[in-house]
Amino acid sequence: MERIAVCPGSFDPVTIGHLDIITRASKLFDRVIVLVSKNIMKTNESFTPQERKDMILCVTKHLSNVQVDISDGLLADYVKDAGAIAIVKGLRAVSDFEYEFQMALANRKLYAGAETVFLTTTAENMYLSSSVVKQIATFGGDISHFVPPEILELIEKRLVKERLS
Ligand code: PNS
């Protein structure tokens, strides 16, 4: 049986922290589906779901067992339909824990056929988030240490343009 994991997130935009988690998940499972999902708490989106998907495709093309998809529905439903056995999420700090724990329990209630697996972030990515990247880029700061080089220019151009418009 193929062991499939779903790695969901907003990815607005994908960071090197996300890429690290995706890469490590790809070593643990036969197939990883990175799922661009809707977080209703995040209303200030900079990139469309298709743009986010394209950026993830661009930075994961060397990972042969990783695919990317978009969902605007419930994660638990997607996981079930995909036949996945795990939901993989990155944990940065204690501050992430309560929220992630709540989601893991809710997802289990909705679909008990998959486990939520937390991968701890590396020490150097502890502070990193898409919002931090967006803040820095919007004000013209250097984000080259935070996002994969292939998508750096695209992100910088978009966020600076957003500020000026
Ligand atoms: O990167 P994020 O914003 O922390 O990811 C959160 C995300 C998108 C994975 C979460 O909001 C989600 O699962 N959204 C899909 C809708 C859903 O199933 N919500 C209930 C989760 S318990």
PDB file of C-alpha atoms and ligand atoms in Angstrom:
ATOM      1  CA  MET A   1       0.000   0.000   0.000  1.00  0.00           C
ATOM      2  CA  GLU A   2       1.279   3.438  -0.946  1.00  0.00           C
ATOM      3  CA  ARG A   3       1.779   5.602   2.139  1.00  0.00           C
ATOM      4  CA  ILE A   4       0.450   9.038   1.313  1.00  0.00           C
ATOM      5  CA  ALA A   5       0.784  12.178   3.467  1.00  0.00           C
ATOM      6  CA  VAL A   6      -0.920  15.522   3.017  1.00  0.00           C
ATOM      7  CA  CYS A   7       1.046  18.609   3.996  1.00  0.00           C
ATOM      8  CA  PRO A   8      -1.515  21.442   4.220  1.00  0.00           C
ATOM      9  CA  GLY A   9      -0.988  25.144   4.688  1.00  0.00           C
ATOM     10  CA  SER A  10      -1.682  28.631   3.425  1.00  0.00           C
ATOM     11  CA  PHE A  11       1.788  28.951   1.840  1.00  0.00           C
ATOM     12  CA  ASP A  12       1.272  32.671   1.154  1.00  0.00           C
ATOM     13  CA  PRO A  13       4.099  32.443   0.110  1.00  0.00           C
ATOM     14  CA  VAL A  14       6.042  29.194   0.642  1.00  0.00           C
ATOM     15  CA  THR A  15       9.208  29.750   2.745  1.00  0.00           C
ATOM     16  CA  ILE A  16      12.403  27.771   3.277  1.00  0.00           C
ATOM     17  CA  GLY A  17      10.824  26.632   6.559  1.00  0.00           C
ATOM     18  CA  HIS A  18       7.948  25.044   4.635  1.00  0.00           C
ATOM     19  CA  LEU A  19      10.351  23.574   2.102  1.00  0.00           C
ATOM     20  CA  ASP A  20      12.370  21.965   4.881  1.00  0.00           C
ATOM     21  CA  ILE A  21       9.242  20.293   6.312  1.00  0.00           C
ATOM     22  CA  ILE A  22       8.091  19.140   2.826  1.00  0.00           C
ATOM     23  CA  THR A  23      11.547  17.731   2.046  1.00  0.00           C
ATOM     24  CA  ARG A  24      11.717  15.821   5.324  1.00  0.00           C
ATOM     25  CA  ALA A  25       8.150  14.519   4.872  1.00  0.00           C
ATOM     26  CA  SER A  26       9.061  13.285   1.381  1.00  0.00           C
ATOM     27  CA  LYS A  27      11.638  10.998   2.990  1.00  0.00           C
ATOM     28  CA  LEU A  28       9.123   9.525   5.421  1.00  0.00           C
ATOM     29  CA  PHE A  29       6.257   8.811   3.016  1.00  0.00           C
ATOM     30  CA  ASP A  30       5.890   7.287  -0.458  1.00  0.00           C
ATOM     31  CA  ARG A  31       4.002  10.328  -1.701  1.00  0.00           C
ATOM     32  CA  VAL A  32       3.442  13.793  -0.250  1.00  0.00           C
ATOM     33  CA  ILE A  33       0.631  16.041  -1.427  1.00  0.00           C
ATOM     34  CA  VAL A  34       1.321  19.658  -0.542  1.00  0.00           C
ATOM     35  CA  LEU A  35      -2.123  21.148  -0.213  1.00  0.00           C
ATOM     36  CA  VAL A  36      -2.718  24.863  -0.653  1.00  0.00           C
ATOM     37  CA  SER A  37      -5.681  25.291   1.694  1.00  0.00           C
ATOM     38  CA  LYS A  38      -7.912  28.064   2.892  1.00  0.00           C
ATOM     39  CA  ASN A  39      -7.306  29.413   6.398  1.00  0.00           C
ATOM     40  CA  ILE A  40     -10.399  31.516   7.148  1.00  0.00           C
ATOM     41  CA  MET A  41      -8.478  33.444   9.821  1.00  0.00           C
ATOM     42  CA  LYS A  42      -6.104  34.801   7.185  1.00  0.00           C
ATOM     43  CA  THR A  43      -7.913  37.364   5.083  1.00  0.00           C
ATOM     44  CA  ASN A  44      -4.965  39.416   3.922  1.00  0.00           C
ATOM     45  CA  GLU A  45      -3.819  37.187   1.074  1.00  0.00           C
ATOM     46  CA  SER A  46      -1.073  38.328  -1.279  1.00  0.00           C
ATOM     47  CA  PHE A  47      -1.009  35.447  -3.765  1.00  0.00           C
ATOM     48  CA  THR A  48      -3.843  33.518  -5.414  1.00  0.00           C
ATOM     49  CA  PRO A  49      -4.088  29.797  -4.640  1.00  0.00           C
ATOM     50  CA  GLN A  50      -2.885  29.041  -8.201  1.00  0.00           C
ATOM     51  CA  GLU A  51       0.159  31.350  -7.758  1.00  0.00           C
ATOM     52  CA  ARG A  52       1.005  29.650  -4.465  1.00  0.00           C
ATOM     53  CA  LYS A  53       0.675  26.246  -6.099  1.00  0.00           C
ATOM     54  CA  ASP A  54       2.952  27.312  -8.960  1.00  0.00           C
ATOM     55  CA  MET A  55       5.574  28.615  -6.517  1.00  0.00           C
ATOM     56  CA  ILE A  56       5.528  25.341  -4.560  1.00  0.00           C
ATOM     57  CA  LEU A  57       5.775  23.335  -7.804  1.00  0.00           C
ATOM     58  CA  CYS A  58       8.765  25.431  -8.807  1.00  0.00           C
ATOM     59  CA  VAL A  59      10.667  24.843  -5.547  1.00  0.00           C
ATOM     60  CA  THR A  60       9.806  21.138  -5.178  1.00  0.00           C
ATOM     61  CA  LYS A  61      10.441  19.950  -8.734  1.00  0.00           C
ATOM     62  CA  HIS A  62      13.549  18.039  -7.593  1.00  0.00           C
ATOM     63  CA  LEU A  63      11.401  15.997  -5.173  1.00  0.00           C
ATOM     64  CA  SER A  64       9.928  13.262  -7.360  1.00  0.00           C
ATOM     65  CA  ASN A  65       7.335  12.015  -4.837  1.00  0.00           C
ATOM     66  CA  VAL A  66       5.889  15.446  -4.062  1.00  0.00           C
ATOM     67  CA  GLN A  67       2.824  16.808  -5.800  1.00  0.00           C
ATOM     68  CA  VAL A  68       0.857  19.997  -5.212  1.00  0.00           C
ATOM     69  CA  ASP A  69      -2.871  20.566  -5.131  1.00  0.00           C
ATOM     70  CA  ILE A  70      -5.387  23.232  -4.108  1.00  0.00           C
ATOM     71  CA  SER A  71      -8.419  22.759  -1.884  1.00  0.00           C
ATOM     72  CA  ASP A  72     -11.064  25.176  -0.689  1.00  0.00           C
ATOM     73  CA  GLY A  73     -12.857  22.576   1.387  1.00  0.00           C
ATOM     74  CA  LEU A  74     -12.300  20.703   4.619  1.00  0.00           C
ATOM     75  CA  LEU A  75      -8.867  19.214   5.056  1.00  0.00           C
ATOM     76  CA  ALA A  76     -10.297  16.036   6.610  1.00  0.00           C
ATOM     77  CA  ASP A  77     -12.433  15.403   3.511  1.00  0.00           C
ATOM     78  CA  TYR A  78      -9.470  15.869   1.203  1.00  0.00           C
ATOM     79  CA  VAL A  79      -7.296  13.545   3.278  1.00  0.00           C
ATOM     80  CA  LYS A  80      -9.958  10.863   3.241  1.00  0.00           C
ATOM     81  CA  ASP A  81     -10.569  11.147  -0.510  1.00  0.00           C
ATOM     82  CA  ALA A  82      -6.841  11.045  -1.221  1.00  0.00           C
ATOM     83  CA  GLY A  83      -6.429   7.865   0.838  1.00  0.00           C
ATOM     84  CA  ALA A  84      -3.752   9.573   2.941  1.00  0.00           C
ATOM     85  CA  ILE A  85      -2.589   8.096   6.235  1.00  0.00           C
ATOM     86  CA  ALA A  86      -1.057  11.279   7.653  1.00  0.00           C
ATOM     87  CA  ILE A  87      -1.352  15.045   7.862  1.00  0.00           C
ATOM     88  CA  VAL A  88       2.112  16.541   8.226  1.00  0.00           C
ATOM     89  CA  LYS A  89       2.600  19.906   9.894  1.00  0.00           C
ATOM     90  CA  GLY A  90       5.643  21.818  11.053  1.00  0.00           C
ATOM     91  CA  LEU A  91       5.867  22.955  14.665  1.00  0.00           C
ATOM     92  CA  ARG A  92       7.995  25.970  15.426  1.00  0.00           C
ATOM     93  CA  ALA A  93       7.456  27.002  19.011  1.00  0.00           C
ATOM     94  CA  VAL A  94       5.188  26.471  21.968  1.00  0.00           C
ATOM     95  CA  SER A  95       3.027  29.267  20.548  1.00  0.00           C
ATOM     96  CA  ASP A  96       2.131  27.053  17.564  1.00  0.00           C
ATOM     97  CA  PHE A  97       1.197  24.164  19.753  1.00  0.00           C
ATOM     98  CA  GLU A  98      -2.239  25.021  21.097  1.00  0.00           C
ATOM     99  CA  TYR A  99      -3.634  25.936  17.696  1.00  0.00           C
ATOM    100  CA  GLU A 100      -2.087  22.918  15.972  1.00  0.00           C
ATOM    101  CA  PHE A 101      -3.245  20.606  18.753  1.00  0.00           C
ATOM    102  CA  GLN A 102      -6.797  21.898  18.372  1.00  0.00           C
ATOM    103  CA  MET A 103      -6.705  21.348  14.607  1.00  0.00           C
ATOM    104  CA  ALA A 104      -5.254  17.872  14.991  1.00  0.00           C
ATOM    105  CA  LEU A 105      -8.034  16.880  17.402  1.00  0.00           C
ATOM    106  CA  ALA A 106     -10.742  18.392  15.200  1.00  0.00           C
ATOM    107  CA  ASN A 107      -9.366  16.649  12.122  1.00  0.00           C
ATOM    108  CA  ARG A 108      -9.251  13.338  13.940  1.00  0.00           C
ATOM    109  CA  LYS A 109     -12.883  13.780  14.966  1.00  0.00           C
ATOM    110  CA  LEU A 110     -13.822  14.489  11.349  1.00  0.00           C
ATOM    111  CA  TYR A 111     -11.728  11.634   9.950  1.00  0.00           C
ATOM    112  CA  ALA A 112      -9.985   9.127  12.195  1.00  0.00           C
ATOM    113  CA  GLY A 113      -8.235   7.354   9.309  1.00  0.00           C
ATOM    114  CA  ALA A 114      -5.205   9.652   9.317  1.00  0.00           C
ATOM    115  CA  GLU A 115      -2.737  10.708  11.999  1.00  0.00           C
ATOM    116  CA  THR A 116      -1.446  14.241  12.366  1.00  0.00           C
ATOM    117  CA  VAL A 117       2.338  14.080  12.415  1.00  0.00           C
ATOM    118  CA  PHE A 118       4.320  17.073  13.672  1.00  0.00           C
ATOM    119  CA  LEU A 119       7.838  17.674  12.455  1.00  0.00           C
ATOM    120  CA  THR A 120       9.845  20.073  14.577  1.00  0.00           C
ATOM    121  CA  THR A 121      11.340  22.934  12.669  1.00  0.00           C
ATOM    122  CA  THR A 122      15.085  23.380  12.525  1.00  0.00           C
ATOM    123  CA  ALA A 123      16.507  25.902  14.987  1.00  0.00           C
ATOM    124  CA  GLU A 124      17.355  28.393  12.238  1.00  0.00           C
ATOM    125  CA  ASN A 125      13.742  28.440  10.972  1.00  0.00           C
ATOM    126  CA  MET A 126      12.157  28.912  14.403  1.00  0.00           C
ATOM    127  CA  TYR A 127      11.159  32.518  13.810  1.00  0.00           C
ATOM    128  CA  LEU A 128      10.194  32.171  10.166  1.00  0.00           C
ATOM    129  CA  SER A 129       6.663  32.597   8.855  1.00  0.00           C
ATOM    130  CA  SER A 130       5.005  33.778   5.660  1.00  0.00           C
ATOM    131  CA  SER A 131       3.799  36.884   7.524  1.00  0.00           C
ATOM    132  CA  VAL A 132       7.331  37.786   8.606  1.00  0.00           C
ATOM    133  CA  VAL A 133       8.514  37.360   5.013  1.00  0.00           C
ATOM    134  CA  LYS A 134       5.668  39.550   3.761  1.00  0.00           C
ATOM    135  CA  GLN A 135       6.370  42.282   6.310  1.00  0.00           C
ATOM    136  CA  ILE A 136      10.056  42.436   5.443  1.00  0.00           C
ATOM    137  CA  ALA A 137       9.567  42.306   1.659  1.00  0.00           C
ATOM    138  CA  THR A 138       6.815  44.901   1.699  1.00  0.00           C
ATOM    139  CA  PHE A 139       9.216  47.425   3.196  1.00  0.00           C
ATOM    140  CA  GLY A 140      11.995  46.537   0.779  1.00  0.00           C
ATOM    141  CA  GLY A 141      14.003  44.372   3.192  1.00  0.00           C
ATOM    142  CA  ASP A 142      16.168  41.428   2.170  1.00  0.00           C
ATOM    143  CA  ILE A 143      14.215  38.151   2.222  1.00  0.00           C
ATOM    144  CA  SER A 144      16.800  36.074   0.363  1.00  0.00           C
ATOM    145  CA  HIS A 145      17.506  33.988   3.486  1.00  0.00           C
ATOM    146  CA  PHE A 146      13.837  33.199   3.987  1.00  0.00           C
ATOM    147  CA  VAL A 147      12.474  32.059   0.624  1.00  0.00           C
ATOM    148  CA  PRO A 148      13.849  29.673  -2.010  1.00  0.00           C
ATOM    149  CA  PRO A 149      15.949  31.569  -4.613  1.00  0.00           C
ATOM    150  CA  GLU A 150      13.767  30.477  -7.565  1.00  0.00           C
ATOM    151  CA  ILE A 151      10.803  32.500  -6.313  1.00  0.00           C
ATOM    152  CA  LEU A 152      12.608  35.389  -4.625  1.00  0.00           C
ATOM    153  CA  GLU A 153      12.157  37.940  -7.404  1.00  0.00           C
ATOM    154  CA  LEU A 154       8.508  37.134  -7.950  1.00  0.00           C
ATOM    155  CA  ILE A 155       7.722  37.607  -4.255  1.00  0.00           C
ATOM    156  CA  GLU A 156       9.712  40.833  -3.949  1.00  0.00           C
ATOM    157  CA  LYS A 157       8.105  42.379  -7.033  1.00  0.00           C
ATOM    158  CA  ARG A 158       4.587  41.479  -5.957  1.00  0.00           C
ATOM    159  CA  LEU A 159       4.874  42.689  -2.381  1.00  0.00           C
ATOM    160  CA  VAL A 160       6.588  45.944  -3.174  1.00  0.00           C
ATOM    161  CA  LYS A 161       3.966  46.597  -5.883  1.00  0.00           C
ATOM    162  CA  GLU A 162       1.245  45.830  -3.318  1.00  0.00           C
ATOM    163  CA  ARG A 163       2.650  48.486  -0.994  1.00  0.00           C
ATOM    164  CA  LEU A 164       2.893  51.107  -3.725  1.00  0.00           C
ATOM    165  CA  SER A 165      -0.617  50.529  -5.075  1.00  0.00           C
TER     166      SER A 165
HETATM  167  O1  PNS B   1      -0.463  27.576   7.091  1.00  0.00           O
HETATM  168  P1  PNS B   1      -1.667  27.663   7.986  1.00  0.00           P
HETATM  169  O2  PNS B   1      -2.478  28.902   7.682  1.00  0.00           O
HETATM  170  O3  PNS B   1      -1.317  27.547   9.438  1.00  0.00           O
HETATM  171  O4  PNS B   1      -2.574  26.379   7.642  1.00  0.00           O
HETATM  172  C1  PNS B   1      -3.839  26.206   8.232  1.00  0.00           C
HETATM  173  C2  PNS B   1      -4.705  25.309   7.336  1.00  0.00           C
HETATM  174  C3  PNS B   1      -4.889  25.980   5.971  1.00  0.00           C
HETATM  175  C4  PNS B   1      -4.044  23.968   7.182  1.00  0.00           C
HETATM  176  C5  PNS B   1      -6.095  25.143   8.038  1.00  0.00           C
HETATM  177  O5  PNS B   1      -6.702  26.393   8.204  1.00  0.00           O
HETATM  178  C6  PNS B   1      -7.005  24.182   7.277  1.00  0.00           C
HETATM  179  O6  PNS B   1      -6.901  22.992   7.447  1.00  0.00           O
HETATM  180  N1  PNS B   1      -7.885  24.725   6.405  1.00  0.00           N
HETATM  181  C7  PNS B   1      -8.798  23.924   5.601  1.00  0.00           C
HETATM  182  C8  PNS B   1     -10.220  23.988   6.148  1.00  0.00           C
HETATM  183  C9  PNS B   1     -10.362  23.077   7.354  1.00  0.00           C
HETATM  184  O7  PNS B   1     -10.354  21.875   7.256  1.00  0.00           O
HETATM  185  N2  PNS B   1     -10.478  23.706   8.532  1.00  0.00           N
HETATM  186  C10 PNS B   1     -10.640  23.001   9.786  1.00  0.00           C
HETATM  187  C11 PNS B   1      -9.311  22.603  10.380  1.00  0.00           C
HETATM  188  S1  PNS B   1      -9.571  21.845  11.921  1.00  0.00           S
END
